[in-house]
Amino acid sequence: MIDFSRVQKELQDCEKDKDASGIRVSPKSDNLTRLTGTIPGPIGTPYEGGTFQIDITIPEGYPFEPPKMQFSTKVWHPNISSQSGAICLDVLKDQWSPALTLKTALVSIQALLSTPEPKDPQDAVVAEQYIKNYQVFVSTARYWTETFAKNSSLEEKVKRLVEMGFGDAQVRSAIESSGGDENLALEKLCSG
Amino acid sequence: MTSRKNTHWCNTCRRGIRLQGEGMRGRGERGACIHCGDTFLERLYENVELSPFDFFGLAIEEARNRRGNNRRSILENQLSFQELFNRLSAQDRRGPQPASPTAINSMQKIKISKKHLSLDPYCPVCQDRFETGSVARKMPCKHIYHSECIVPWLVQRNSCPVCRKELPQDRNIGRKNPFLYLWPFRSSASASNHNVSAFH
Ligand SMILES: [Zn+2]
Ligand SMILES: [Zn+2]
Ligand SMILES: [Zn+2]
């Protein structure tokens, strides 16, 4: 059985210093077995400015088994599959310890973004590019960040505008009529 | 974490589970794992002497209590032991080494004092505050855990969750089958009695 009281406590701890760490964890379902982690791309890397979402599944044996994590935001990195988002990281595998937490795992993933290890690749194509043509790697990674990690989903746009005080249905139709452009939708909502 | 602790360890799934209605601790009643339905569970004791048999607790207790008058239940347990055994050996070849039962058993028991609370107020595994006066386990590296939080980890892997230091390995035990010497069902009754007494 999953130790939900511990997962609950971890969520509270993350919530407390989310502004300092930039790391968030929020439940996807009521029973806390599926969560979404969010990490900011580290400064000084091709991931800077991006916001990366990570799908988290809490296994039955948690915390004696590691949480399952994979990127849902597409990312170009030697240790992350550009196709599936699968992450090659020891603390999510044999170096897991029950004293580690969802947050420490996400911090490790953030550190992995800063320090790729192309010799132990998850994505062979990316790793080869990293080793053979670093400049091309950097611009590809940056392009992917721009394209995939800065675009917010419809639901995120809806959430932000609803938080500003507009009605849900009103927001959705404004976003739709402005072709998904959040700022345009906001202008429409404000003007009338 | 007083009300939400795992009460049992499922040997089939190899994880802690919590059985409902654990308040009534009838000897004869035995629960089934909520995940696999198996009854090969052992109770995770708190504030109670932990013997290596607690890993196989219920099974051995039953074997002891019912010796002679319920061969079938013993036989069933024996099958489960065989399974556990194969599993452990298989894991042993690839995966991490578990701590030896002797090492786990001899891990220091401490009564939580105010001093402990000022140094390490929380159990690193369940992240609950230790209660003053309760019993906890202290590893040689001085890290402190609830029994039910550290034992399920150590039977999986000999490594302190915080600092990764190991418990001392028992040199008498073959590396292939660390639980072999605990095998409780010997052909001769005296051998089995001898084994049981050795741990009490
Ligand atoms: Zn089970
Ligand atoms: Zn604990
Ligand atoms: Zn330690």
Coordinates of C-alpha atoms and ligand atoms in Angstrom, one line a residue:
Chain A
M1 CA 0.0 0.0 0.0
I2 CA 1.3 3.5 -0.8
D3 CA 2.1 5.6 2.1
F4 CA -0.3 8.4 1.2
S5 CA 0.3 10.3 4.4
R6 CA 3.9 10.7 3.3
V7 CA 2.9 11.8 -0.2
Q8 CA 0.6 14.3 1.3
K9 CA 3.3 15.6 3.5
E10 CA 5.7 15.9 0.6
L11 CA 3.1 17.9 -1.3
Q12 CA 2.8 20.3 1.6
D13 CA 6.6 20.7 1.8
C14 CA 6.8 21.4 -1.9
E15 CA 4.0 24.0 -1.6
K16 CA 5.9 25.8 1.2
D17 CA 9.0 26.6 -0.8
K18 CA 7.7 26.5 -4.4
D19 CA 8.6 30.2 -4.9
A20 CA 12.2 29.7 -3.8
S21 CA 12.7 26.4 -5.6
G22 CA 10.5 27.0 -8.6
I23 CA 9.6 23.3 -8.3
R24 CA 6.0 22.3 -8.0
V25 CA 4.2 19.0 -7.5
S26 CA 0.4 18.8 -8.0
P27 CA -1.9 15.8 -7.9
K28 CA -3.5 14.7 -11.2
S29 CA -6.0 12.5 -9.6
D30 CA -7.7 12.3 -6.2
N31 CA -5.9 9.3 -5.0
L32 CA -2.4 10.8 -5.2
T33 CA -1.0 8.0 -7.4
R34 CA -0.6 10.3 -10.4
L35 CA 1.0 13.7 -10.1
T36 CA 2.5 16.4 -12.2
G37 CA 5.9 17.9 -11.4
T38 CA 7.1 21.2 -12.8
I39 CA 10.7 22.3 -13.0
P40 CA 12.1 25.5 -14.4
G41 CA 14.8 25.1 -17.0
P42 CA 18.2 25.9 -15.3
I43 CA 19.7 29.3 -16.0
G44 CA 22.6 29.3 -18.3
T45 CA 21.5 26.2 -20.2
P46 CA 19.6 25.8 -23.4
Y47 CA 16.6 25.0 -21.2
E48 CA 16.5 28.4 -19.6
G49 CA 13.2 30.1 -19.7
G50 CA 11.3 26.9 -20.3
T51 CA 8.9 25.2 -17.9
F52 CA 9.1 21.5 -18.0
Q53 CA 6.4 19.1 -16.9
I54 CA 7.1 15.7 -15.6
D55 CA 4.5 12.9 -15.2
I56 CA 4.9 11.2 -11.9
T57 CA 3.4 7.8 -11.0
I58 CA 3.7 6.7 -7.4
P59 CA 4.2 2.9 -7.4
E60 CA 2.6 0.6 -4.8
G61 CA 5.8 0.1 -2.9
Y62 CA 6.6 3.8 -2.5
P63 CA 8.7 5.0 -0.7
F64 CA 10.6 1.7 -0.8
E65 CA 10.4 1.9 -4.6
P66 CA 11.3 5.0 -6.6
P67 CA 8.6 7.1 -8.1
K68 CA 8.2 6.7 -11.9
M69 CA 8.9 10.0 -13.6
Q70 CA 9.0 11.0 -17.3
F71 CA 8.9 14.2 -19.1
S72 CA 5.6 15.1 -20.7
T73 CA 7.2 18.3 -22.1
K74 CA 9.3 17.4 -25.1
V75 CA 13.0 18.0 -24.3
W76 CA 16.3 17.7 -26.3
H77 CA 18.8 16.2 -23.9
P78 CA 21.2 13.2 -24.1
N79 CA 19.8 11.5 -21.0
I80 CA 16.1 12.1 -21.8
S81 CA 14.3 10.3 -24.7
S82 CA 13.2 12.9 -27.3
Q83 CA 10.4 10.5 -28.2
S84 CA 9.0 9.3 -24.9
G85 CA 10.4 11.6 -22.3
A86 CA 11.9 8.6 -20.4
I87 CA 14.7 9.7 -18.1
C88 CA 18.0 8.0 -17.5
L89 CA 18.9 8.9 -13.9
D90 CA 20.3 6.7 -11.2
V91 CA 18.3 8.0 -8.3
L92 CA 15.1 7.0 -10.2
K93 CA 16.6 3.5 -10.5
D94 CA 19.1 1.7 -8.4
Q95 CA 20.3 4.7 -6.4
W96 CA 16.8 5.4 -5.0
S97 CA 16.5 5.5 -1.2
P98 CA 13.3 5.9 0.8
A99 CA 14.8 9.0 2.4
L100 CA 14.6 10.7 -1.0
T101 CA 11.5 12.5 -2.0
L102 CA 9.6 13.6 -5.1
K103 CA 11.2 17.0 -4.6
T104 CA 14.7 15.7 -4.3
A105 CA 14.1 13.6 -7.4
L106 CA 12.9 16.6 -9.3
V107 CA 15.9 18.6 -8.1
S108 CA 18.1 15.8 -9.5
I109 CA 16.3 16.0 -12.8
Q110 CA 16.9 19.7 -12.9
A111 CA 20.6 19.1 -12.2
L112 CA 20.6 16.6 -15.0
L113 CA 19.4 19.3 -17.4
S114 CA 22.4 21.4 -16.3
T115 CA 24.9 18.5 -16.6
P116 CA 24.2 16.1 -19.4
E117 CA 26.1 12.8 -19.4
P118 CA 26.3 11.9 -23.1
K119 CA 28.4 8.8 -22.2
D120 CA 25.4 7.2 -20.5
P121 CA 22.7 8.2 -23.0
Q122 CA 19.0 7.6 -23.0
D123 CA 18.7 9.1 -26.5
A124 CA 21.6 8.0 -28.7
V125 CA 20.8 10.5 -31.4
V126 CA 20.9 13.5 -29.1
A127 CA 24.0 12.1 -27.3
E128 CA 25.9 11.7 -30.6
Q129 CA 25.0 15.3 -31.6
Y130 CA 26.1 16.5 -28.2
I131 CA 29.5 14.9 -28.5
K132 CA 30.1 15.5 -32.2
N133 CA 28.5 18.9 -32.8
Y134 CA 27.9 20.7 -29.5
Q135 CA 26.8 24.0 -31.1
V136 CA 24.1 22.3 -33.1
F137 CA 23.1 20.4 -30.0
V138 CA 22.7 23.7 -28.1
S139 CA 20.6 25.4 -30.8
T140 CA 18.4 22.3 -31.2
A141 CA 17.9 22.1 -27.5
R142 CA 17.1 25.8 -27.3
Y143 CA 14.7 25.5 -30.2
W144 CA 12.9 22.7 -28.5
T145 CA 12.7 24.7 -25.3
E146 CA 11.1 27.6 -27.2
T147 CA 8.7 25.4 -29.1
F148 CA 7.6 23.0 -26.4
A149 CA 8.5 24.3 -23.0
K150 CA 7.2 27.9 -23.4
N151 CA 3.8 27.1 -24.9
S152 CA 1.2 26.6 -22.3
S153 CA -1.6 24.2 -22.9
L154 CA -5.2 25.3 -23.4
E155 CA -6.1 24.2 -19.9
E156 CA -3.3 26.3 -18.4
K157 CA -4.4 29.4 -20.4
V158 CA -8.0 28.8 -19.3
K159 CA -6.8 28.4 -15.6
R160 CA -4.8 31.7 -15.7
L161 CA -7.7 33.7 -17.2
V162 CA -10.3 32.2 -14.9
E163 CA -8.0 33.2 -12.0
M164 CA -8.2 36.8 -13.2
G165 CA -11.9 36.6 -12.5
F166 CA -13.5 35.7 -15.9
G167 CA -16.1 32.9 -16.3
D168 CA -14.9 29.5 -17.5
A169 CA -17.2 29.4 -20.6
Q170 CA -16.5 33.0 -21.5
V171 CA -12.7 32.3 -21.3
R172 CA -12.9 29.3 -23.5
S173 CA -14.8 31.0 -26.2
A174 CA -12.4 34.0 -26.1
I175 CA -9.4 31.7 -26.5
E176 CA -11.1 29.9 -29.3
S177 CA -12.0 33.0 -31.2
S178 CA -8.5 34.4 -30.8
G179 CA -6.9 31.2 -32.2
G180 CA -5.3 30.2 -28.9
D181 CA -3.5 33.5 -28.4
E182 CA -3.8 34.1 -24.7
N183 CA -3.0 37.9 -24.8
L184 CA -5.5 38.5 -27.6
A185 CA -8.1 36.5 -25.6
L186 CA -7.4 38.7 -22.6
E187 CA -7.9 41.8 -24.6
K188 CA -11.2 40.5 -25.9
L189 CA -12.3 39.6 -22.4
C190 CA -11.4 43.0 -21.1
S191 CA -13.0 44.9 -23.9
G192 CA -16.2 43.3 -23.5
Chain B
M1 CA 2.3 8.3 11.7
T2 CA 0.5 6.4 14.4
S3 CA -2.7 5.6 12.6
R4 CA -1.4 5.0 9.1
K5 CA 1.5 2.8 9.5
N6 CA 1.9 -0.4 7.6
T7 CA 0.9 -3.2 9.8
H8 CA 2.2 -6.1 7.8
W9 CA 4.8 -7.0 5.3
C10 CA 3.7 -9.0 2.3
N11 CA 6.4 -11.5 1.3
T12 CA 4.9 -12.1 -2.1
C13 CA 4.8 -8.4 -3.2
R14 CA 7.7 -7.6 -0.9
R15 CA 6.1 -4.4 0.4
G16 CA 4.5 -3.0 3.5
I17 CA 0.7 -3.1 3.7
R18 CA -1.8 -2.0 6.2
L19 CA -4.5 -4.4 7.2
Q20 CA -7.8 -2.9 8.3
G21 CA -9.1 -3.9 11.7
E22 CA -5.6 -4.6 12.9
G23 CA -6.8 -3.5 16.4
M24 CA -8.2 -7.0 17.0
R25 CA -5.1 -9.1 17.0
G26 CA -6.7 -12.5 17.0
R27 CA -4.1 -15.2 16.8
G28 CA -6.0 -17.4 14.5
E29 CA -7.4 -14.8 12.1
R30 CA -5.1 -14.0 9.3
G31 CA -5.4 -11.3 6.7
A32 CA -4.7 -11.4 3.0
C33 CA -2.6 -8.9 1.1
I34 CA -4.8 -6.3 -0.5
H35 CA -2.6 -6.4 -3.6
C36 CA -2.0 -10.0 -4.3
G37 CA -4.4 -11.8 -2.0
D38 CA -1.7 -13.9 -0.6
T39 CA -1.8 -14.7 3.1
F40 CA 2.0 -14.9 3.5
L41 CA 2.2 -11.8 5.6
E42 CA 4.1 -10.9 8.6
R43 CA 3.2 -8.4 11.2
L44 CA 5.5 -5.4 11.5
Y45 CA 6.0 -5.0 15.2
E46 CA 6.6 -1.8 17.0
N47 CA 8.1 -1.6 20.4
V48 CA 8.4 -5.3 20.4
E49 CA 11.5 -7.4 20.2
L50 CA 12.3 -8.0 16.6
S51 CA 13.6 -11.3 15.9
P52 CA 14.7 -12.5 12.4
F53 CA 11.5 -14.5 12.5
D54 CA 9.5 -11.4 12.3
F55 CA 10.4 -11.5 8.6
F56 CA 8.5 -14.7 8.5
G57 CA 6.6 -13.9 11.6
L58 CA 3.1 -15.2 11.1
A59 CA 4.2 -18.3 9.2
I60 CA 6.6 -19.3 11.9
E61 CA 4.2 -18.4 14.7
E62 CA 1.6 -20.5 13.2
A63 CA 3.9 -23.3 12.5
R64 CA 4.9 -23.3 16.2
N65 CA 1.4 -23.0 17.5
R66 CA -0.2 -25.5 15.3
R67 CA 2.7 -28.0 15.2
G68 CA 1.3 -31.4 14.6
N69 CA -2.4 -30.5 14.4
N70 CA -2.4 -28.7 11.2
R71 CA 0.1 -30.1 8.8
R72 CA -1.6 -28.6 5.8
S73 CA -1.1 -25.0 6.8
I74 CA 2.6 -25.6 7.5
L75 CA 2.9 -27.2 4.1
E76 CA 1.3 -24.2 2.5
N77 CA 3.7 -22.0 4.2
Q78 CA 6.5 -24.2 3.2
L79 CA 5.6 -23.6 -0.4
S80 CA 5.6 -19.9 0.1
F81 CA 9.0 -20.1 1.7
Q82 CA 10.2 -22.0 -1.3
E83 CA 8.9 -19.2 -3.5
L84 CA 10.4 -16.5 -1.3
F85 CA 13.6 -18.4 -1.5
N86 CA 13.7 -18.6 -5.2
R87 CA 12.9 -15.0 -5.5
L88 CA 15.6 -14.0 -3.1
S89 CA 18.2 -16.1 -4.8
A90 CA 17.1 -14.7 -8.2
Q91 CA 17.3 -11.2 -6.9
D92 CA 20.6 -11.9 -5.4
R93 CA 22.2 -12.7 -8.7
R94 CA 21.3 -9.4 -10.2
G95 CA 20.0 -6.9 -7.7
P96 CA 21.3 -5.2 -4.6
Q97 CA 22.3 -7.2 -1.5
P98 CA 19.8 -7.3 1.4
A99 CA 21.1 -6.8 4.9
S100 CA 21.5 -10.0 6.8
P101 CA 18.7 -10.9 9.2
T102 CA 21.2 -11.1 12.1
A103 CA 22.5 -7.6 11.3
I104 CA 18.9 -6.3 11.2
N105 CA 18.0 -8.1 14.4
S106 CA 21.1 -6.7 16.2
M107 CA 20.5 -3.2 15.1
Q108 CA 20.3 -1.0 18.3
K109 CA 16.9 -0.2 19.8
I110 CA 16.7 3.1 21.4
K111 CA 14.0 4.9 23.4
I112 CA 13.3 8.3 21.9
S113 CA 14.3 11.0 24.3
K114 CA 14.0 14.8 24.1
K115 CA 17.7 14.8 23.1
H116 CA 17.0 12.6 20.0
L117 CA 14.0 14.8 19.1
S118 CA 16.2 17.9 19.1
L119 CA 18.7 16.3 16.8
D120 CA 16.5 14.1 14.5
P121 CA 12.9 14.9 15.1
Y122 CA 11.6 13.1 12.0
C123 CA 11.9 9.6 10.7
P124 CA 13.5 10.0 7.3
V125 CA 11.3 7.4 5.7
C126 CA 7.8 8.2 6.8
Q127 CA 8.7 11.8 7.6
D128 CA 6.7 11.6 10.8
R129 CA 7.8 13.1 14.1
F130 CA 9.2 10.5 16.5
E131 CA 7.2 10.3 19.7
T132 CA 9.0 10.7 23.0
G133 CA 9.3 7.4 24.8
S134 CA 8.7 5.3 21.7
V135 CA 11.2 2.7 20.5
A136 CA 13.2 3.3 17.4
R137 CA 16.1 1.6 15.6
K138 CA 19.5 3.2 15.3
M139 CA 21.8 2.1 12.6
P140 CA 25.6 2.0 13.3
C141 CA 25.9 5.2 11.3
K142 CA 23.6 6.7 14.0
H143 CA 20.6 7.3 11.8
I144 CA 17.3 6.6 13.5
Y145 CA 14.2 5.1 12.0
H146 CA 10.9 3.5 13.0
S147 CA 11.3 -0.3 12.9
E148 CA 8.5 -0.6 10.3
C149 CA 10.1 2.0 8.2
I150 CA 13.7 0.6 8.1
V151 CA 13.2 -3.1 8.1
P152 CA 11.3 -3.4 4.8
W153 CA 14.1 -1.4 3.2
L154 CA 16.9 -3.4 4.7
V155 CA 15.5 -6.7 3.6
Q156 CA 15.5 -5.3 0.1
R157 CA 18.9 -3.5 0.3
N158 CA 21.7 -3.2 2.8
S159 CA 22.0 0.6 2.8
C160 CA 21.1 3.4 5.2
P161 CA 18.5 5.5 3.4
V162 CA 20.2 8.7 4.5
C163 CA 23.9 8.0 4.2
R164 CA 24.0 4.7 2.3
K165 CA 26.3 3.0 4.9
E166 CA 25.8 -0.7 5.3
L167 CA 25.0 -2.9 8.2
P168 CA 27.8 -5.3 8.9
Q169 CA 27.4 -8.5 6.8
D170 CA 27.3 -11.8 8.6
R171 CA 30.3 -13.7 7.5
N172 CA 28.8 -17.1 8.2
I173 CA 26.1 -16.7 5.6
G174 CA 26.6 -17.6 2.1
R175 CA 26.1 -14.6 -0.2
K176 CA 23.8 -16.6 -2.5
N177 CA 21.2 -17.3 0.1
P178 CA 21.3 -14.9 3.0
F179 CA 18.1 -16.4 4.5
L180 CA 19.1 -20.0 4.1
Y181 CA 20.1 -20.5 7.7
L182 CA 16.6 -19.4 8.7
W183 CA 15.0 -22.2 6.9
P184 CA 12.7 -23.4 9.7
F185 CA 11.6 -26.7 8.3
R186 CA 14.3 -29.2 8.8
S187 CA 13.8 -32.9 8.4
S188 CA 14.8 -33.5 12.0
A189 CA 12.8 -31.8 14.8
S190 CA 15.9 -31.2 16.9
A191 CA 17.6 -29.2 14.2
S192 CA 14.5 -27.0 13.8
N193 CA 14.2 -26.5 17.6
H194 CA 17.8 -25.7 17.8
N195 CA 17.4 -23.1 15.1
V196 CA 14.4 -21.5 16.8
S197 CA 16.1 -21.3 20.2
A198 CA 19.2 -19.7 18.7
F199 CA 17.3 -16.5 18.0
H200 CA 15.5 -16.1 21.3
Ligands
ZN1 ZN 0.9 -9.1 -1.6
ZN2 ZN 9.1 6.2 10.1
ZN3 ZN 23.1 6.4 8.0

